[in-house]
């Protein structure tokens, strides 16, 4: 046991030292943006970076660091609570230690939220073939924050907790991008002026858990709550998604900490795990999500024409239905509001309700004015 602890201490110290060296290098001074999903990997990266900056003398702490999370507004409640608490602790500790670390939570604009698009415009609930949610709820809000920093500083470095050990697809994605001039940075595939730094890419999953277990976070407390979340949810998390290359990691059998209303997965094992561990209040969210998934392809719930007024067919002649009908959208909203009342916490914002009403009114006015064409795909 003592040998194991010493090995983990050596690994932890080497990671901290490596990150500190990268932070103070004189090749560039671009801000770091740490993608924090609240899961094990991003928690370890935030931990290592925070500790690294503590170890650097104050005169060298000249690079700004932002630890950012993305709130899709339909996040798993327990995970969102965990993220919010950790960011608050990080923010307070950074101020107390006078570190150049700030936290930020991105969120989609009201016109791009899940409920505005699904209930307002009638987008069919997402599935593997039509995963419109990832781009609107995750990629766009976070990319906007990063690009704002790129514009202000000339470039930005995104620090991610991705690892080759996660999966063969993750290993392949990491391997696609070559580091620049022998540095630890590689260009981002979609965000011009942004670079990726992966400080824990070569360590194993067991290493991650060991490092979290043996080392308390420098901002206070322990990682025990995070570890317990994984125990209760029986698995992993949806990662921070910044490009379409990374999108397959969102809403898969291996990603269980995600949106409570996710219909891409066949079954929400995360919330079910929380229910099975005694948190019965989340059963009502599971029931709503399962019902929403069940009505997706029912012909009576979908319009014949697409939103642009066109009738669309596949090459085989199969009809491609349009959005949810207005009556079905009203039914979804009614059920959501009942669920919200029984759950006891806000599930849809007033701003969304107001915009949904406006979208419906405009659509009803145009309904008989746009006959459209027949389109073959």
Short mmCIF file of C-alpha atoms in Angstrom, two decimals:
data_model
loop_
_atom_site.label_atom_id
_atom_site.label_comp_id
_atom_site.label_asym_id
_atom_site.label_seq_id
_atom_site.Cartn_x
_atom_site.Cartn_y
_atom_site.Cartn_z
CA UNK A 1 0.00 0.00 0.00
CA UNK A 2 2.80 2.41 0.92
CA UNK A 3 4.51 1.71 -2.42
CA UNK A 4 1.24 2.43 -4.26
CA UNK A 5 0.83 5.75 -2.43
CA UNK A 6 4.42 6.74 -3.26
CA UNK A 7 3.84 5.90 -6.93
CA UNK A 8 0.72 8.08 -7.00
CA UNK A 9 2.59 10.89 -5.24
CA UNK A 10 5.31 10.76 -7.88
CA UNK A 11 2.74 10.79 -10.70
CA UNK A 12 0.80 13.66 -9.13
CA UNK A 13 3.94 15.73 -8.53
CA UNK A 14 5.14 15.15 -12.09
CA UNK A 15 1.81 16.29 -13.54
CA UNK A 16 1.80 19.40 -11.34
CA UNK A 17 5.38 20.22 -12.33
CA UNK A 18 4.68 19.67 -16.03
CA UNK A 19 1.65 21.99 -15.95
CA UNK A 20 3.63 24.64 -14.04
CA UNK A 21 6.38 24.54 -16.66
CA UNK A 22 3.83 24.97 -19.45
CA UNK A 23 2.18 27.85 -17.61
CA UNK A 24 5.37 29.89 -17.20
CA UNK A 25 6.90 29.18 -20.63
CA UNK A 26 7.93 32.35 -22.45
CA UNK A 27 6.79 31.32 -25.95
CA UNK A 28 3.38 32.91 -25.43
CA UNK A 29 1.15 34.28 -22.72
CA UNK A 30 -2.31 33.39 -24.00
CA UNK A 31 -5.05 32.77 -21.42
CA UNK A 32 -5.93 29.23 -20.41
CA UNK A 33 -9.53 28.09 -20.59
CA UNK A 34 -10.22 24.89 -18.66
CA UNK A 35 -13.28 22.94 -19.75
CA UNK A 36 -14.92 21.76 -16.53
CA UNK A 37 -17.76 19.25 -16.89
CA UNK A 38 -17.70 18.33 -13.21
CA UNK A 39 -16.60 14.78 -13.99
CA UNK A 40 -13.48 12.95 -12.86
CA UNK A 41 -11.13 13.99 -15.67
CA UNK A 42 -11.95 17.69 -15.74
CA UNK A 43 -11.91 17.76 -11.93
CA UNK A 44 -8.41 16.30 -11.92
CA UNK A 45 -7.22 18.84 -14.50
CA UNK A 46 -8.67 21.75 -12.51
CA UNK A 47 -7.06 20.31 -9.36
CA UNK A 48 -3.63 19.96 -11.00
CA UNK A 49 -3.73 23.42 -12.58
CA UNK A 50 -4.82 25.09 -9.33
CA UNK A 51 -2.04 23.31 -7.42
CA UNK A 52 0.49 24.23 -10.11
CA UNK A 53 -0.34 27.93 -9.85
CA UNK A 54 -0.09 27.77 -6.06
CA UNK A 55 3.42 26.37 -6.46
CA UNK A 56 4.53 29.20 -8.77
CA UNK A 57 5.86 32.35 -7.17
CA UNK A 58 3.43 35.32 -7.44
CA UNK A 59 5.56 37.32 -9.89
CA UNK A 60 5.22 34.49 -12.43
CA UNK A 61 1.44 34.21 -12.19
CA UNK A 62 0.76 36.47 -15.17
CA UNK A 63 -1.41 34.25 -17.37
CA UNK A 64 -5.19 34.45 -16.86
CA UNK A 65 -7.01 31.17 -16.28
CA UNK A 66 -10.74 30.62 -16.76
CA UNK A 67 -12.45 27.48 -15.50
CA UNK A 68 -15.66 27.24 -17.49
CA UNK A 69 -18.65 24.94 -17.37
CA UNK A 70 -21.59 24.72 -19.71
CA UNK A 71 -25.15 24.73 -18.36
CA UNK A 72 -27.48 23.49 -21.09
CA UNK A 73 -30.42 24.52 -18.83
CA UNK A 74 -31.55 20.88 -18.87
CA UNK A 75 -28.57 19.50 -16.92
CA UNK A 76 -28.87 16.55 -14.57
CA UNK A 77 -29.87 18.33 -11.33
CA UNK A 78 -27.39 16.60 -9.03
CA UNK A 79 -24.51 17.16 -11.43
CA UNK A 80 -25.38 20.84 -11.91
CA UNK A 81 -25.52 21.26 -8.13
CA UNK A 82 -22.08 19.64 -7.83
CA UNK A 83 -20.58 21.84 -10.58
CA UNK A 84 -22.03 25.03 -9.10
CA UNK A 85 -20.67 24.23 -5.65
CA UNK A 86 -17.19 23.34 -6.93
CA UNK A 87 -16.93 26.49 -9.05
CA UNK A 88 -17.99 28.58 -6.06
CA UNK A 89 -15.28 26.98 -3.90
CA UNK A 90 -12.68 27.45 -6.64
CA UNK A 91 -13.64 31.09 -7.12
CA UNK A 92 -13.47 31.87 -3.40
CA UNK A 93 -10.14 30.06 -2.91
CA UNK A 94 -8.59 31.76 -5.96
CA UNK A 95 -9.49 35.16 -4.52
CA UNK A 96 -8.11 34.23 -1.09
CA UNK A 97 -4.81 33.03 -2.61
CA UNK A 98 -4.73 35.94 -5.08
CA UNK A 99 -4.53 33.59 -8.07
CA UNK A 100 -5.38 34.68 -11.65
CA UNK A 101 -8.18 32.09 -11.81
CA UNK A 102 -11.81 32.90 -12.54
CA UNK A 103 -14.85 30.69 -13.11
CA UNK A 104 -17.61 31.09 -15.66
CA UNK A 105 -20.73 29.17 -16.68
CA UNK A 106 -21.87 29.40 -20.30
CA UNK A 107 -25.47 28.82 -21.36
CA UNK A 108 -27.41 28.91 -24.63
CA UNK A 109 -29.26 32.01 -25.74
CA UNK A 110 -32.99 31.79 -25.06
CA UNK A 111 -33.74 31.34 -28.77
CA UNK A 112 -31.51 28.23 -28.83
CA UNK A 113 -32.58 26.47 -25.62
CA UNK A 114 -33.89 22.93 -25.65
CA UNK A 115 -37.48 23.94 -24.85
CA UNK A 116 -37.56 26.88 -27.28
CA UNK A 117 -36.52 24.64 -30.15
CA UNK A 118 -38.51 21.54 -29.18
CA UNK A 119 -41.72 23.08 -27.85
CA UNK A 120 -41.53 26.42 -29.63
CA UNK A 121 -40.41 25.37 -33.11
CA UNK A 122 -41.37 21.72 -32.84
CA UNK A 123 -37.92 20.19 -33.41
CA UNK A 124 -38.34 16.42 -32.91
CA UNK A 125 -36.59 15.20 -29.77
CA UNK A 126 -32.93 14.46 -30.59
CA UNK A 127 -31.70 11.02 -31.57
CA UNK A 128 -28.43 9.62 -32.96
CA UNK A 129 -29.28 10.70 -36.52
CA UNK A 130 -30.56 14.17 -35.62
CA UNK A 131 -28.63 15.41 -32.61
CA UNK A 132 -29.39 19.12 -32.99
CA UNK A 133 -29.04 19.75 -29.25
CA UNK A 134 -25.25 19.35 -28.94
CA UNK A 135 -24.40 22.25 -31.24
CA UNK A 136 -27.01 24.68 -29.86
CA UNK A 137 -26.75 23.87 -26.17
CA UNK A 138 -23.04 23.03 -25.81
CA UNK A 139 -20.76 23.92 -28.70
CA UNK A 140 -22.07 27.38 -29.58
CA UNK A 141 -22.21 28.93 -26.06
CA UNK A 142 -18.76 27.65 -25.05
CA UNK A 143 -17.17 28.44 -28.42
CA UNK A 144 -18.45 32.00 -28.17
CA UNK A 145 -16.72 32.46 -24.81
CA UNK A 146 -13.46 31.03 -26.19
CA UNK A 147 -13.55 33.13 -29.37
CA UNK A 148 -14.17 36.27 -27.33
CA UNK A 149 -10.92 35.53 -25.50
CA UNK A 150 -9.16 34.80 -28.80
CA UNK A 151 -10.28 38.19 -30.11
CA UNK A 152 -9.11 39.96 -26.97
CA UNK A 153 -5.73 38.24 -26.57
CA UNK A 154 -4.91 37.07 -30.10
CA UNK A 155 -5.27 33.40 -29.15
CA UNK A 156 -6.45 31.18 -26.31
CA UNK A 157 -5.41 27.78 -24.99
CA UNK A 158 -8.12 25.28 -24.09
CA UNK A 159 -7.04 22.91 -21.32
CA UNK A 160 -9.00 19.65 -21.51
CA UNK A 161 -9.13 16.49 -19.42
CA UNK A 162 -9.31 14.15 -22.41
CA UNK A 163 -7.35 10.91 -22.24
CA UNK A 164 -6.34 8.23 -24.73
CA UNK A 165 -7.43 5.59 -22.21
CA UNK A 166 -11.09 6.70 -22.37
CA UNK A 167 -11.90 4.87 -25.60
CA UNK A 168 -10.45 3.91 -28.98
CA UNK A 169 -12.36 6.78 -30.62
CA UNK A 170 -10.95 9.28 -28.12
CA UNK A 171 -7.45 7.94 -28.70
CA UNK A 172 -7.99 8.35 -32.44
CA UNK A 173 -9.21 11.95 -32.09
CA UNK A 174 -6.24 12.89 -29.89
CA UNK A 175 -3.87 11.23 -32.34
CA UNK A 176 -5.21 13.25 -35.26
CA UNK A 177 -3.76 16.51 -33.98
CA UNK A 178 0.00 17.00 -33.90
CA UNK A 179 1.66 19.30 -31.40
CA UNK A 180 3.15 22.55 -32.69
CA UNK A 181 6.94 22.91 -32.90
CA UNK A 182 7.61 20.33 -30.22
CA UNK A 183 5.28 22.09 -27.76
CA UNK A 184 2.40 20.50 -25.85
CA UNK A 185 -0.17 22.46 -27.88
CA UNK A 186 -2.17 21.45 -30.96
CA UNK A 187 -4.49 23.67 -33.03
CA UNK A 188 -8.22 23.34 -32.44
CA UNK A 189 -10.01 21.80 -35.41
CA UNK A 190 -12.87 24.34 -35.55
CA UNK A 191 -11.92 27.41 -33.51
CA UNK A 192 -9.38 29.57 -35.31
CA UNK A 193 -6.82 30.98 -32.91
CA UNK A 194 -7.54 28.40 -30.22
CA UNK A 195 -5.09 25.68 -29.17
CA UNK A 196 -5.60 22.51 -27.18
CA UNK A 197 -3.49 21.43 -24.20
CA UNK A 198 -4.13 17.94 -22.80
CA UNK A 199 -2.13 17.56 -19.57
CA UNK A 200 -3.48 14.14 -18.56
CA UNK A 201 -3.87 12.50 -21.98
CA UNK A 202 -1.47 9.65 -21.20
CA UNK A 203 -2.67 8.52 -17.78
CA UNK A 204 -5.10 5.66 -17.12
CA UNK A 205 -8.59 5.70 -15.66
CA UNK A 206 -7.34 3.94 -12.54
CA UNK A 207 -4.69 6.66 -12.17
CA UNK A 208 -7.40 9.33 -12.30
CA UNK A 209 -9.38 7.71 -9.52
CA UNK A 210 -6.30 7.11 -7.40
CA UNK A 211 -5.10 10.70 -7.74
CA UNK A 212 -8.53 12.04 -6.81
CA UNK A 213 -8.78 9.68 -3.85
CA UNK A 214 -5.32 10.39 -2.41
CA UNK A 215 -5.27 14.17 -2.98
CA UNK A 216 -7.82 16.64 -1.61
CA UNK A 217 -8.58 19.62 -3.87
CA UNK A 218 -6.52 22.74 -3.04
CA UNK A 219 -9.69 24.84 -2.96
CA UNK A 220 -10.97 22.92 0.07
CA UNK A 221 -13.03 19.84 0.90
CA UNK A 222 -12.48 16.45 -0.69
CA UNK A 223 -13.39 14.67 -3.92
CA UNK A 224 -15.62 12.25 -2.00
CA UNK A 225 -18.86 13.85 -3.26
CA UNK A 226 -17.70 13.42 -6.85
CA UNK A 227 -16.75 9.80 -6.20
CA UNK A 228 -20.16 9.19 -4.61
CA UNK A 229 -21.91 10.71 -7.63
CA UNK A 230 -20.22 8.12 -9.83
CA UNK A 231 -21.16 5.34 -7.45
CA UNK A 232 -24.81 6.40 -7.41
CA UNK A 233 -25.05 7.08 -11.14
CA UNK A 234 -23.20 3.88 -12.02
CA UNK A 235 -20.94 5.42 -14.62
CA UNK A 236 -19.41 8.35 -16.49
CA UNK A 237 -20.24 11.84 -17.63
CA UNK A 238 -20.99 13.73 -20.82
CA UNK A 239 -17.72 15.55 -21.60
CA UNK A 240 -17.15 19.19 -22.42
CA UNK A 241 -17.92 19.31 -26.16
CA UNK A 242 -16.23 21.98 -28.30
CA UNK A 243 -16.46 20.57 -31.80
CA UNK A 244 -18.37 18.09 -33.93
CA UNK A 245 -15.39 15.72 -33.70
CA UNK A 246 -16.08 15.46 -29.97
CA UNK A 247 -19.88 15.37 -30.26
CA UNK A 248 -20.18 11.55 -30.36
CA UNK A 249 -19.06 11.55 -26.72
CA UNK A 250 -22.31 13.32 -25.83
CA UNK A 251 -25.35 11.12 -25.42
CA UNK A 252 -23.82 7.65 -25.70
CA UNK A 253 -24.03 4.47 -23.66
CA UNK A 254 -20.83 5.44 -21.86
CA UNK A 255 -21.84 9.04 -21.05
CA UNK A 256 -24.31 9.09 -18.18
CA UNK A 257 -23.92 12.50 -16.55
CA UNK A 258 -25.72 14.67 -19.06
CA UNK A 259 -29.02 16.35 -19.77
CA UNK A 260 -31.89 14.89 -17.77
CA UNK A 261 -34.14 15.13 -20.82
CA UNK A 262 -31.65 13.45 -23.22
CA UNK A 263 -33.51 11.26 -25.72
CA UNK A 264 -30.37 10.27 -27.62
CA UNK A 265 -29.63 7.54 -25.08
CA UNK A 266 -31.95 4.55 -24.94
CA UNK A 267 -32.16 4.71 -21.16
CA UNK A 268 -31.02 7.37 -18.68
CA UNK A 269 -28.82 5.22 -16.47
CA UNK A 270 -27.55 8.23 -14.54
CA UNK A 271 -30.89 9.42 -13.15
CA UNK A 272 -32.06 5.83 -12.76
CA UNK A 273 -28.93 5.16 -10.72
CA UNK A 274 -29.73 8.12 -8.48
CA UNK A 275 -33.31 6.84 -8.05
CA UNK A 276 -32.07 3.35 -7.24
CA UNK A 277 -29.71 4.82 -4.62
CA UNK A 278 -32.66 6.43 -2.84
CA UNK A 279 -33.20 9.78 -4.60
CA UNK A 280 -36.78 8.99 -5.59
CA UNK A 281 -37.72 12.56 -6.57
CA UNK A 282 -35.95 12.14 -9.91
CA UNK A 283 -38.32 9.39 -11.05
CA UNK A 284 -40.75 12.02 -12.31
CA UNK A 285 -38.05 13.42 -14.60
CA UNK A 286 -37.32 9.94 -15.94
CA UNK A 287 -41.02 9.36 -16.62
CA UNK A 288 -41.31 12.62 -18.59
CA UNK A 289 -38.17 11.91 -20.58
CA UNK A 290 -39.33 8.37 -21.44
CA UNK A 291 -42.72 9.69 -22.59
CA UNK A 292 -41.10 12.38 -24.74
CA UNK A 293 -38.90 9.78 -26.41
CA UNK A 294 -41.90 7.50 -27.02
CA UNK A 295 -43.90 10.06 -29.04
CA UNK A 296 -41.05 11.21 -31.29
CA UNK A 297 -41.90 9.17 -34.38
CA UNK A 298 -45.66 8.81 -33.90
CA UNK A 299 -47.27 10.13 -37.14
CA UNK A 300 -50.09 11.81 -35.23
CA UNK A 301 -47.58 14.02 -33.42
CA UNK A 302 -45.65 15.21 -36.50
CA UNK A 303 -46.53 17.65 -39.25
CA UNK A 304 -46.50 16.41 -42.83
CA UNK A 305 -44.45 19.34 -44.11
CA UNK A 306 -41.11 20.65 -42.87
CA UNK A 307 -40.81 24.08 -41.24
CA UNK A 308 -39.97 25.63 -44.62
CA UNK A 309 -43.24 24.29 -46.04
CA UNK A 310 -41.68 21.53 -48.15
CA UNK A 311 -42.77 17.94 -48.41
CA UNK A 312 -39.59 15.86 -48.12
CA UNK A 313 -38.91 12.27 -49.16
CA UNK A 314 -35.90 9.98 -49.04
CA UNK A 315 -34.63 8.51 -52.33
CA UNK A 316 -36.49 5.31 -51.45
CA UNK A 317 -39.74 7.23 -51.38
CA UNK A 318 -40.09 7.21 -47.60
CA UNK A 319 -41.68 10.36 -46.28
CA UNK A 320 -39.60 12.46 -43.84
CA UNK A 321 -42.02 14.04 -41.36
CA UNK A 322 -41.81 17.63 -40.22
CA UNK A 323 -41.76 19.11 -36.72
CA UNK A 324 -44.12 18.30 -33.88
CA UNK A 325 -47.60 19.63 -34.54
CA UNK A 326 -48.77 22.68 -32.62
CA UNK A 327 -51.24 20.53 -30.68
CA UNK A 328 -48.45 18.09 -29.74
CA UNK A 329 -46.21 20.97 -28.65
CA UNK A 330 -49.01 22.22 -26.42
CA UNK A 331 -49.37 18.72 -24.97
CA UNK A 332 -45.60 18.53 -24.29
CA UNK A 333 -45.69 21.92 -22.59
CA UNK A 334 -48.69 20.96 -20.46
CA UNK A 335 -46.96 17.77 -19.32
CA UNK A 336 -43.71 19.65 -18.66
CA UNK A 337 -45.50 22.24 -16.49
CA UNK A 338 -47.25 19.47 -14.53
CA UNK A 339 -43.87 17.75 -14.08
CA UNK A 340 -42.34 21.04 -12.95
CA UNK A 341 -45.07 21.56 -10.37
CA UNK A 342 -44.71 18.04 -8.98
CA UNK A 343 -40.90 18.21 -9.04
CA UNK A 344 -40.92 21.49 -7.15
CA UNK A 345 -38.12 23.24 -9.07
CA UNK A 346 -38.00 25.30 -12.27
CA UNK A 347 -37.62 23.21 -15.42
CA UNK A 348 -38.51 25.89 -17.98
CA UNK A 349 -37.85 29.64 -17.69
CA UNK A 350 -40.42 32.41 -18.13
CA UNK A 351 -38.31 33.83 -20.99
CA UNK A 352 -38.69 30.52 -22.79
CA UNK A 353 -42.43 30.45 -22.22
CA UNK A 354 -42.80 33.98 -23.61
CA UNK A 355 -40.71 33.18 -26.69
CA UNK A 356 -42.58 29.92 -27.28
CA UNK A 357 -45.90 31.78 -27.27
CA UNK A 358 -44.49 34.28 -29.79
CA UNK A 359 -43.20 31.50 -32.07
CA UNK A 360 -46.56 29.73 -32.02
CA UNK A 361 -48.46 32.92 -32.85
CA UNK A 362 -46.17 33.70 -35.79
CA UNK A 363 -46.35 30.13 -37.08
CA UNK A 364 -50.15 30.04 -36.98
CA UNK A 365 -50.32 33.25 -39.02
CA UNK A 366 -48.01 31.82 -41.68
CA UNK A 367 -49.54 28.37 -41.68
CA UNK A 368 -51.72 28.79 -44.76
CA UNK A 369 -49.38 31.12 -46.65
CA UNK A 370 -46.48 28.76 -47.33
CA UNK A 371 -47.47 25.77 -49.42
CA UNK A 372 -43.90 24.86 -50.33
CA UNK A 373 -42.42 22.31 -52.71
CA UNK A 374 -41.72 18.59 -52.83
CA UNK A 375 -38.08 17.79 -52.04
CA UNK A 376 -36.28 14.48 -52.65
CA UNK A 377 -33.20 13.50 -50.65
#
